[in-house]
Amino acid sequence: MPMEKITFEGHSGDALAARLDLPEGPHLGTALFAHCFTCGKDIHAARRIAQRLAAMGIAVLRFDFTGLGHSGGEFENTSFTTNVGDLIAAARYLERRGMAPGLLIGHSLGGAAVLRAAGSLDSVKAVATLGAPFDPAHVTRNFASADPHLHIDGSIEMHLGGRPVHVGADFIRDVAEARLGPAIAGLKRALLVMHAPRDQVVGIDNATQIFATAKHPKSFVTLDDADHLISAPEDAESAAEVIAAWSGRYLALTPPPPPPGAPEGIVRVSESDPAGFLQDVQNGPFHHMLADEPKAYGGTNRGMSPYGFLAAGLGACTSMTIRMYARRKGWPLTHVRVDVTHDKVHAQDAEHGADHKIDRFTREIVLEGTLDDAQRARLLEIADKCPVHQTMERRSMVETRLMA
């Protein structure tokens, strides 16, 4: 996906470094991502979520807070309140570009920041948190694990966002005094709470408190075995999938008009893992899948194979066609199941005469309901009227154009 490296002024006028992930197609919405206390804008979870949202037409801005990563300023002069100020400054920057954010995403302390900032941003319709603390002071309990060194002035030296920083006494005091309860109760935005039950940094009880305090609409999704940083690629992908699917309900995304001759829009396939075979498959702004190969063939088995998708298309079309006919006839068909298998056989074995291999798709159809023999026989005939079936049996044409 296209990406811009940008800078904008933070709460105190310092230049903050940011990345703006943009859709390859039409821009349908904008999200703003706030990273965790010990992270930066380039953490794996942030990158994966940004890529997934960009694939469905949502631009994502992720930035380093003042004094962290590639941003200017001194972190020891910041606080939780100034982090919220940086977040609002980022939103204002997007507004000036005509890209006011409709979605805020926050990881860990960044999750606490987006919960606090949302009420100040009229454009925001939805908020998603990952491993966020209900009590921001929770972060101070983890200083020991970050190898801090206490200074005479009361500041603490730590390594945050890839560089050594001083955590000032004002930051510690401000975080300790922060209370999110009122902001969460008065959020008036859709809320998605995501948390790992085994999170050793921010316990799952924080998610419980956030969810209990928030008003509807609200949703909770477990991150299963993910660690606090959501460092495993499969966990980051899972979180990205959920946020992408959930946010579409609240952002009122308008899909782009399909090109002439393609009434169902465009299917875009983008390589996700150059070292393997994993592919992002996006059909318009709402439908997303993964394609892959089994591990035995060098893939990671995280999605259906290309032939699996082809078999799924045949099975789905068959079931739909049977249902449509039975519904029109008023027949008592209660359920349809279609099992499709694929293999390659010699053409002569399939009564095609030639001595070469062809693809064979075998359908096994189960029809449930009090149907008589004549109805079952007719529905089996109708299965062969499935448009995908007919497309596969007659010759098709594939046109290919190199765009870049």
Short mmCIF file of C-alpha atoms in Angstrom, two decimals:
data_model
loop_
_atom_site.label_atom_id
_atom_site.label_comp_id
_atom_site.label_asym_id
_atom_site.label_seq_id
_atom_site.Cartn_x
_atom_site.Cartn_y
_atom_site.Cartn_z
CA MET A 1 0.00 0.00 0.00
CA PRO A 2 1.18 3.62 -0.57
CA MET A 3 2.74 5.25 2.49
CA GLU A 4 3.76 8.85 3.22
CA LYS A 5 6.41 9.86 5.75
CA ILE A 6 5.21 13.10 7.28
CA THR A 7 5.75 15.42 10.22
CA PHE A 8 3.28 17.62 12.07
CA GLU A 9 3.39 19.82 15.16
CA GLY A 10 2.67 18.11 18.45
CA HIS A 11 1.10 19.60 21.57
CA SER A 12 4.17 21.77 22.29
CA GLY A 13 5.13 22.64 18.71
CA ASP A 14 7.76 19.91 18.36
CA ALA A 15 7.87 18.05 15.04
CA LEU A 16 6.33 14.60 15.39
CA ALA A 17 7.30 11.86 12.95
CA ALA A 18 4.43 9.93 11.39
CA ARG A 19 3.49 7.48 8.68
CA LEU A 20 0.28 7.77 6.73
CA ASP A 21 -0.78 4.48 5.15
CA LEU A 22 -3.04 5.20 2.20
CA PRO A 23 -5.40 3.00 0.19
CA GLU A 24 -4.36 2.10 -3.33
CA GLY A 25 -7.91 2.87 -4.43
CA PRO A 26 -10.45 5.46 -3.27
CA HIS A 27 -10.10 6.93 0.21
CA LEU A 28 -13.25 5.94 2.14
CA GLY A 29 -12.31 6.86 5.72
CA THR A 30 -9.46 7.65 8.11
CA ALA A 31 -8.14 6.06 11.32
CA LEU A 32 -5.63 7.34 13.87
CA PHE A 33 -3.41 4.85 15.73
CA ALA A 34 -1.80 5.52 19.15
CA HIS A 35 1.02 3.18 20.16
CA CYS A 36 1.86 1.70 23.54
CA PHE A 37 4.11 3.26 26.22
CA THR A 38 7.23 1.23 25.33
CA CYS A 39 6.64 1.16 21.57
CA GLY A 40 6.65 3.36 18.51
CA LYS A 41 4.63 3.85 15.36
CA ASP A 42 6.40 0.96 13.61
CA ILE A 43 5.42 -1.82 16.02
CA HIS A 44 4.26 -4.90 14.10
CA ALA A 45 0.66 -4.71 15.30
CA ALA A 46 0.37 -1.09 14.15
CA ARG A 47 1.82 -1.88 10.73
CA ARG A 48 -0.45 -4.87 10.18
CA ILE A 49 -3.60 -3.08 11.31
CA ALA A 50 -2.73 -0.10 9.12
CA GLN A 51 -2.19 -2.33 6.08
CA ARG A 52 -5.46 -4.20 6.61
CA LEU A 53 -7.49 -1.02 7.01
CA ALA A 54 -5.79 0.59 4.01
CA ALA A 55 -6.79 -2.46 1.96
CA MET A 56 -10.44 -1.69 2.68
CA GLY A 57 -10.09 1.99 1.82
CA ILE A 58 -9.27 3.45 5.26
CA ALA A 59 -6.15 5.62 5.55
CA VAL A 60 -4.25 5.22 8.84
CA LEU A 61 -1.98 7.76 10.54
CA ARG A 62 0.47 6.35 13.12
CA PHE A 63 3.03 8.58 14.82
CA ASP A 64 5.69 8.71 17.53
CA PHE A 65 4.69 10.70 20.61
CA THR A 66 6.84 13.66 21.66
CA GLY A 67 10.35 12.55 22.58
CA LEU A 68 9.96 9.00 21.23
CA GLY A 69 11.15 7.26 18.06
CA HIS A 70 11.89 9.84 15.36
CA SER A 71 9.84 12.64 16.92
CA GLY A 72 11.34 15.78 18.40
CA GLY A 73 11.06 17.08 21.94
CA GLU A 74 12.05 15.70 25.32
CA PHE A 75 10.01 12.83 26.67
CA GLU A 76 10.88 13.72 30.26
CA ASN A 77 8.82 16.91 29.82
CA THR A 78 5.73 14.99 28.70
CA SER A 79 2.86 13.37 30.58
CA PHE A 80 -0.24 11.33 29.89
CA THR A 81 -2.09 14.60 29.34
CA THR A 82 0.45 15.79 26.76
CA ASN A 83 0.20 12.41 25.00
CA VAL A 84 -3.52 13.04 24.65
CA GLY A 85 -2.60 16.50 23.33
CA ASP A 86 -0.34 14.93 20.70
CA LEU A 87 -3.18 12.65 19.67
CA ILE A 88 -5.56 15.59 19.27
CA ALA A 89 -2.86 17.47 17.32
CA ALA A 90 -2.59 14.49 14.97
CA ALA A 91 -6.36 14.53 14.45
CA ARG A 92 -6.27 18.27 13.71
CA TYR A 93 -3.51 17.67 11.15
CA LEU A 94 -5.71 15.11 9.41
CA GLU A 95 -8.66 17.51 9.51
CA ARG A 96 -6.60 20.16 7.72
CA ARG A 97 -5.92 17.62 4.99
CA GLY A 98 -9.62 16.89 4.64
CA MET A 99 -9.14 13.48 6.28
CA ALA A 100 -10.72 13.91 9.73
CA PRO A 101 -10.44 10.57 11.58
CA GLY A 102 -13.58 8.52 12.08
CA LEU A 103 -11.79 5.74 13.97
CA LEU A 104 -9.31 5.89 16.86
CA ILE A 105 -7.19 2.83 17.69
CA GLY A 106 -5.05 2.68 20.80
CA HIS A 107 -2.64 0.03 22.06
CA SER A 108 -1.89 -0.23 25.80
CA LEU A 109 -1.40 3.31 27.20
CA GLY A 110 -2.25 4.53 23.70
CA GLY A 111 -5.62 2.87 24.28
CA ALA A 112 -6.11 4.93 27.41
CA ALA A 113 -5.14 8.04 25.43
CA VAL A 114 -7.70 7.45 22.67
CA LEU A 115 -10.42 6.86 25.27
CA ARG A 116 -9.56 10.24 26.79
CA ALA A 117 -9.17 12.07 23.45
CA ALA A 118 -12.28 10.78 21.64
CA GLY A 119 -14.65 13.17 23.41
CA SER A 120 -12.73 16.14 21.98
CA LEU A 121 -12.97 14.97 18.36
CA ASP A 122 -16.37 15.37 16.72
CA SER A 123 -15.38 13.36 13.64
CA VAL A 124 -14.71 10.18 15.63
CA LYS A 125 -17.47 7.58 15.34
CA ALA A 126 -15.68 4.52 16.76
CA VAL A 127 -12.85 3.66 19.17
CA ALA A 128 -10.89 0.39 19.39
CA THR A 129 -8.48 -0.49 22.20
CA LEU A 130 -5.93 -3.30 22.44
CA GLY A 131 -4.57 -4.29 25.84
CA ALA A 132 -5.54 -0.91 27.29
CA PRO A 133 -5.42 -0.17 31.04
CA PHE A 134 -8.53 1.10 32.80
CA ASP A 135 -6.22 2.87 35.23
CA PRO A 136 -3.37 4.62 33.31
CA ALA A 137 -1.21 4.47 36.45
CA HIS A 138 -0.93 0.75 35.68
CA VAL A 139 1.98 1.57 33.36
CA THR A 140 4.18 2.78 36.22
CA ARG A 141 4.11 -0.70 37.76
CA ASN A 142 6.14 -1.97 34.83
CA PHE A 143 9.10 0.41 35.15
CA ALA A 144 11.18 -2.24 36.89
CA SER A 145 11.01 -4.56 33.90
CA ALA A 146 12.33 -1.79 31.64
CA ASP A 147 15.65 -1.48 33.55
CA PRO A 148 15.10 2.03 34.92
CA HIS A 149 17.77 4.13 36.61
CA LEU A 150 16.65 6.72 39.15
CA HIS A 151 18.17 10.20 38.86
CA ILE A 152 18.62 12.83 41.55
CA ASP A 153 15.90 15.03 40.05
CA GLY A 154 13.37 12.21 40.44
CA SER A 155 13.32 11.26 36.76
CA ILE A 156 13.86 7.70 35.55
CA GLU A 157 16.04 6.74 32.60
CA MET A 158 14.50 4.03 30.39
CA HIS A 159 14.67 2.76 26.83
CA LEU A 160 11.40 3.61 25.11
CA GLY A 161 10.48 3.66 21.44
CA GLY A 162 14.01 2.64 20.43
CA ARG A 163 15.97 5.29 22.32
CA PRO A 164 16.96 6.18 25.91
CA VAL A 165 14.59 8.66 27.54
CA HIS A 166 13.98 10.21 30.93
CA VAL A 167 10.54 9.67 32.41
CA GLY A 168 9.97 12.79 34.46
CA ALA A 169 8.29 13.08 37.83
CA ASP A 170 5.46 15.06 36.18
CA PHE A 171 4.70 12.13 33.91
CA ILE A 172 4.54 9.72 36.84
CA ARG A 173 2.35 12.11 38.83
CA ASP A 174 0.04 12.86 35.91
CA VAL A 175 -0.44 9.19 35.05
CA ALA A 176 -1.15 8.36 38.69
CA GLU A 177 -3.86 11.01 38.84
CA ALA A 178 -5.51 10.16 35.50
CA ARG A 179 -9.03 8.74 35.77
CA LEU A 180 -10.68 7.27 32.67
CA GLY A 181 -14.01 6.24 34.14
CA PRO A 182 -15.91 9.47 33.31
CA ALA A 183 -14.45 9.63 29.78
CA ILE A 184 -15.42 6.01 29.08
CA ALA A 185 -18.92 6.40 30.52
CA GLY A 186 -19.48 9.52 28.41
CA LEU A 187 -17.75 8.24 25.28
CA LYS A 188 -20.87 8.30 23.06
CA ARG A 189 -18.96 6.38 20.37
CA ALA A 190 -18.97 2.74 19.39
CA LEU A 191 -16.31 0.90 21.40
CA LEU A 192 -14.35 -2.26 20.63
CA VAL A 193 -12.33 -3.67 23.54
CA MET A 194 -9.68 -6.24 22.59
CA HIS A 195 -7.54 -7.92 25.22
CA ALA A 196 -5.53 -11.10 25.72
CA PRO A 197 -6.60 -13.19 28.74
CA ARG A 198 -2.95 -14.04 29.49
CA ASP A 199 -1.62 -10.48 29.15
CA GLN A 200 1.11 -10.28 31.81
CA VAL A 201 1.57 -6.51 31.50
CA VAL A 202 -2.00 -5.19 31.60
CA GLY A 203 -4.32 -7.77 33.16
CA ILE A 204 -7.61 -8.81 31.58
CA ASP A 205 -9.49 -7.23 34.51
CA ASN A 206 -8.73 -3.85 32.89
CA ALA A 207 -10.76 -4.85 29.83
CA THR A 208 -13.58 -5.96 32.11
CA GLN A 209 -13.66 -2.55 33.82
CA ILE A 210 -13.54 -0.65 30.52
CA PHE A 211 -16.32 -2.74 29.03
CA ALA A 212 -18.51 -2.53 32.15
CA THR A 213 -18.12 1.26 32.35
CA ALA A 214 -18.86 1.95 28.68
CA LYS A 215 -22.35 2.40 27.31
CA HIS A 216 -23.62 0.62 24.20
CA PRO A 217 -22.76 0.12 21.40
CA LYS A 218 -19.78 -1.81 22.69
CA SER A 219 -18.07 -5.09 21.80
CA PHE A 220 -15.43 -7.27 23.43
CA VAL A 221 -13.13 -9.62 21.52
CA THR A 222 -10.46 -11.80 23.10
CA LEU A 223 -6.95 -11.85 21.66
CA ASP A 224 -6.55 -15.45 22.83
CA ASP A 225 -2.86 -16.33 23.36
CA ALA A 226 -1.41 -13.00 22.20
CA ASP A 227 1.24 -11.28 24.31
CA HIS A 228 0.87 -7.66 25.36
CA LEU A 229 2.78 -6.33 22.34
CA ILE A 230 0.77 -8.56 19.95
CA SER A 231 4.14 -9.51 18.51
CA ALA A 232 3.17 -12.76 16.76
CA PRO A 233 2.19 -12.11 13.11
CA GLU A 234 -0.89 -14.31 13.35
CA ASP A 235 -2.12 -12.40 16.42
CA ALA A 236 -1.57 -9.03 14.73
CA GLU A 237 -3.40 -10.31 11.65
CA SER A 238 -6.31 -11.54 13.77
CA ALA A 239 -6.59 -8.18 15.54
CA ALA A 240 -6.43 -6.36 12.19
CA GLU A 241 -9.17 -8.58 10.77
CA VAL A 242 -11.52 -7.91 13.66
CA ILE A 243 -10.96 -4.13 13.69
CA ALA A 244 -11.40 -3.92 9.92
CA ALA A 245 -14.66 -5.90 9.97
CA TRP A 246 -16.05 -4.17 13.08
CA SER A 247 -15.22 -0.59 12.07
CA GLY A 248 -16.98 -0.83 8.73
CA ARG A 249 -20.30 -0.96 10.56
CA TYR A 250 -19.78 2.47 12.11
CA LEU A 251 -17.75 4.41 9.54
CA ALA A 252 -20.46 4.41 6.84
CA LEU A 253 -17.99 3.43 4.14
CA THR A 254 -19.27 4.03 0.64
CA PRO A 255 -17.80 1.53 -1.81
CA PRO A 256 -16.42 2.90 -5.07
CA PRO A 257 -18.60 2.39 -8.15
CA PRO A 258 -17.63 -0.78 -10.05
CA PRO A 259 -16.01 -0.42 -13.46
CA PRO A 260 -18.18 -1.05 -16.51
CA GLY A 261 -18.77 -4.76 -17.09
CA ALA A 262 -17.84 -5.73 -13.53
CA PRO A 263 -21.10 -5.37 -11.57
CA GLU A 264 -19.73 -7.10 -8.48
CA GLY A 265 -16.74 -4.81 -8.23
CA ILE A 266 -13.04 -5.59 -8.18
CA VAL A 267 -11.25 -8.40 -6.37
CA ARG A 268 -7.81 -7.16 -5.34
CA VAL A 269 -5.10 -9.63 -4.36
CA SER A 270 -2.00 -8.19 -2.65
CA GLU A 271 1.05 -10.12 -1.54
CA SER A 272 1.29 -10.18 2.24
CA ASP A 273 4.36 -12.36 2.81
CA PRO A 274 7.07 -12.15 0.09
CA ALA A 275 8.96 -14.99 1.80
CA GLY A 276 5.97 -17.32 1.53
CA PHE A 277 2.66 -17.33 -0.34
CA LEU A 278 0.23 -15.49 1.95
CA GLN A 279 -2.08 -13.13 0.04
CA ASP A 280 -4.61 -10.48 1.09
CA VAL A 281 -7.81 -10.88 -0.92
CA GLN A 282 -10.14 -7.88 -0.79
CA ASN A 283 -13.50 -7.71 -2.58
CA GLY A 284 -14.63 -4.09 -2.32
CA PRO A 285 -14.43 -2.35 1.07
CA PHE A 286 -16.25 -4.97 3.15
CA HIS A 287 -15.12 -8.50 2.28
CA HIS A 288 -11.64 -9.71 3.13
CA MET A 289 -10.03 -13.15 3.03
CA LEU A 290 -6.60 -14.72 3.11
CA ALA A 291 -5.17 -17.02 0.47
CA ASP A 292 -2.20 -19.27 1.14
CA GLU A 293 -0.71 -22.67 0.44
CA PRO A 294 -0.33 -25.61 2.86
CA LYS A 295 2.89 -25.82 4.85
CA ALA A 296 3.91 -28.87 2.81
CA TYR A 297 4.06 -26.62 -0.27
CA GLY A 298 5.99 -23.76 1.37
CA GLY A 299 3.02 -21.78 2.67
CA THR A 300 1.82 -21.07 6.19
CA ASN A 301 -1.68 -22.56 5.80
CA ARG A 302 -3.38 -19.36 7.00
CA GLY A 303 -5.91 -19.24 4.22
CA MET A 304 -7.53 -21.32 1.50
CA SER A 305 -5.48 -22.29 -1.51
CA PRO A 306 -6.36 -20.78 -4.89
CA TYR A 307 -8.04 -24.05 -5.88
CA GLY A 308 -9.85 -23.97 -2.56
CA PHE A 309 -11.33 -20.60 -3.51
CA LEU A 310 -12.34 -22.00 -6.89
CA ALA A 311 -14.03 -24.98 -5.22
CA ALA A 312 -15.72 -22.64 -2.73
CA GLY A 313 -17.13 -20.56 -5.57
CA LEU A 314 -18.58 -23.66 -7.20
CA GLY A 315 -20.04 -24.94 -3.93
CA ALA A 316 -21.52 -21.59 -2.93
CA CYS A 317 -23.08 -20.99 -6.33
CA THR A 318 -24.52 -24.52 -6.37
CA SER A 319 -26.13 -24.11 -2.97
CA MET A 320 -27.53 -20.67 -3.84
CA THR A 321 -28.99 -21.90 -7.13
CA ILE A 322 -30.69 -24.86 -5.47
CA ARG A 323 -32.08 -22.65 -2.71
CA MET A 324 -33.38 -20.06 -5.17
CA TYR A 325 -35.25 -22.70 -7.19
CA ALA A 326 -36.72 -24.47 -4.15
CA ARG A 327 -37.82 -21.15 -2.68
CA ARG A 328 -39.56 -20.17 -5.91
CA LYS A 329 -41.34 -23.53 -6.05
CA GLY A 330 -42.27 -23.44 -2.36
CA TRP A 331 -40.65 -26.83 -1.77
CA PRO A 332 -39.84 -27.98 1.82
CA LEU A 333 -36.05 -27.73 1.51
CA THR A 334 -34.71 -26.97 4.99
CA HIS A 335 -30.94 -27.06 4.39
CA VAL A 336 -28.40 -27.50 1.60
CA ARG A 337 -24.81 -28.72 1.95
CA VAL A 338 -22.35 -29.04 -0.91
CA ASP A 339 -18.98 -30.78 -0.50
CA VAL A 340 -16.53 -30.05 -3.32
CA THR A 341 -13.26 -31.88 -3.95
CA HIS A 342 -10.67 -31.18 -6.62
CA ASP A 343 -8.15 -33.42 -8.31
CA LYS A 344 -6.49 -33.92 -11.67
CA VAL A 345 -7.35 -36.92 -13.82
CA HIS A 346 -6.45 -38.13 -17.29
CA ALA A 347 -8.82 -36.66 -19.82
CA GLN A 348 -9.52 -40.10 -21.25
CA ASP A 349 -10.67 -41.31 -17.84
CA ALA A 350 -13.15 -38.43 -17.80
CA GLU A 351 -14.45 -39.43 -21.25
CA HIS A 352 -12.68 -36.57 -23.01
CA GLY A 353 -10.54 -38.83 -25.16
CA ALA A 354 -7.21 -36.99 -25.08
CA ASP A 355 -4.28 -38.38 -23.14
CA HIS A 356 -3.59 -35.43 -20.84
CA LYS A 357 -4.72 -34.40 -17.39
CA ILE A 358 -7.67 -32.14 -16.69
CA ASP A 359 -9.14 -30.68 -13.50
CA ARG A 360 -12.05 -32.57 -11.98
CA PHE A 361 -14.34 -31.01 -9.38
CA THR A 362 -16.61 -33.47 -7.60
CA ARG A 363 -19.74 -32.22 -5.85
CA GLU A 364 -21.59 -34.17 -3.18
CA ILE A 365 -24.92 -32.50 -2.44
CA VAL A 366 -27.00 -33.08 0.67
CA LEU A 367 -30.62 -31.89 0.59
CA GLU A 368 -32.53 -31.86 3.87
CA GLY A 369 -36.30 -31.62 4.21
CA THR A 370 -39.39 -33.66 3.34
CA LEU A 371 -38.71 -33.67 -0.40
CA ASP A 372 -40.05 -36.44 -2.64
CA ASP A 373 -37.90 -38.29 -5.18
CA ALA A 374 -39.05 -36.15 -8.09
CA GLN A 375 -38.18 -32.93 -6.24
CA ARG A 376 -34.74 -34.24 -5.30
CA ALA A 377 -34.06 -35.29 -8.88
CA ARG A 378 -35.12 -31.89 -10.18
CA LEU A 379 -32.91 -30.04 -7.68
CA LEU A 380 -29.97 -32.18 -8.77
CA GLU A 381 -30.63 -31.08 -12.35
CA ILE A 382 -30.86 -27.46 -11.20
CA ALA A 383 -27.41 -27.79 -9.59
CA ASP A 384 -25.96 -28.04 -13.11
CA LYS A 385 -27.59 -24.70 -13.97
CA CYS A 386 -25.34 -22.95 -11.44
CA PRO A 387 -23.64 -20.04 -13.30
CA VAL A 388 -20.19 -20.84 -11.88
CA HIS A 389 -20.61 -24.46 -12.96
CA GLN A 390 -21.45 -23.33 -16.47
CA THR A 391 -18.52 -20.90 -16.53
CA MET A 392 -16.12 -23.66 -15.49
CA GLU A 393 -17.39 -26.13 -18.08
CA ARG A 394 -17.26 -23.79 -21.03
CA ARG A 395 -14.19 -21.96 -22.25
CA SER A 396 -13.43 -18.66 -20.52
CA MET A 397 -11.08 -15.83 -21.45
CA VAL A 398 -8.58 -14.14 -19.11
CA GLU A 399 -7.21 -10.77 -20.18
CA THR A 400 -4.03 -9.56 -18.47
CA ARG A 401 -2.61 -6.02 -18.54
CA LEU A 402 0.61 -4.82 -16.89
CA MET A 403 -0.22 -1.62 -14.98
CA ALA A 404 3.21 -0.67 -13.61
#
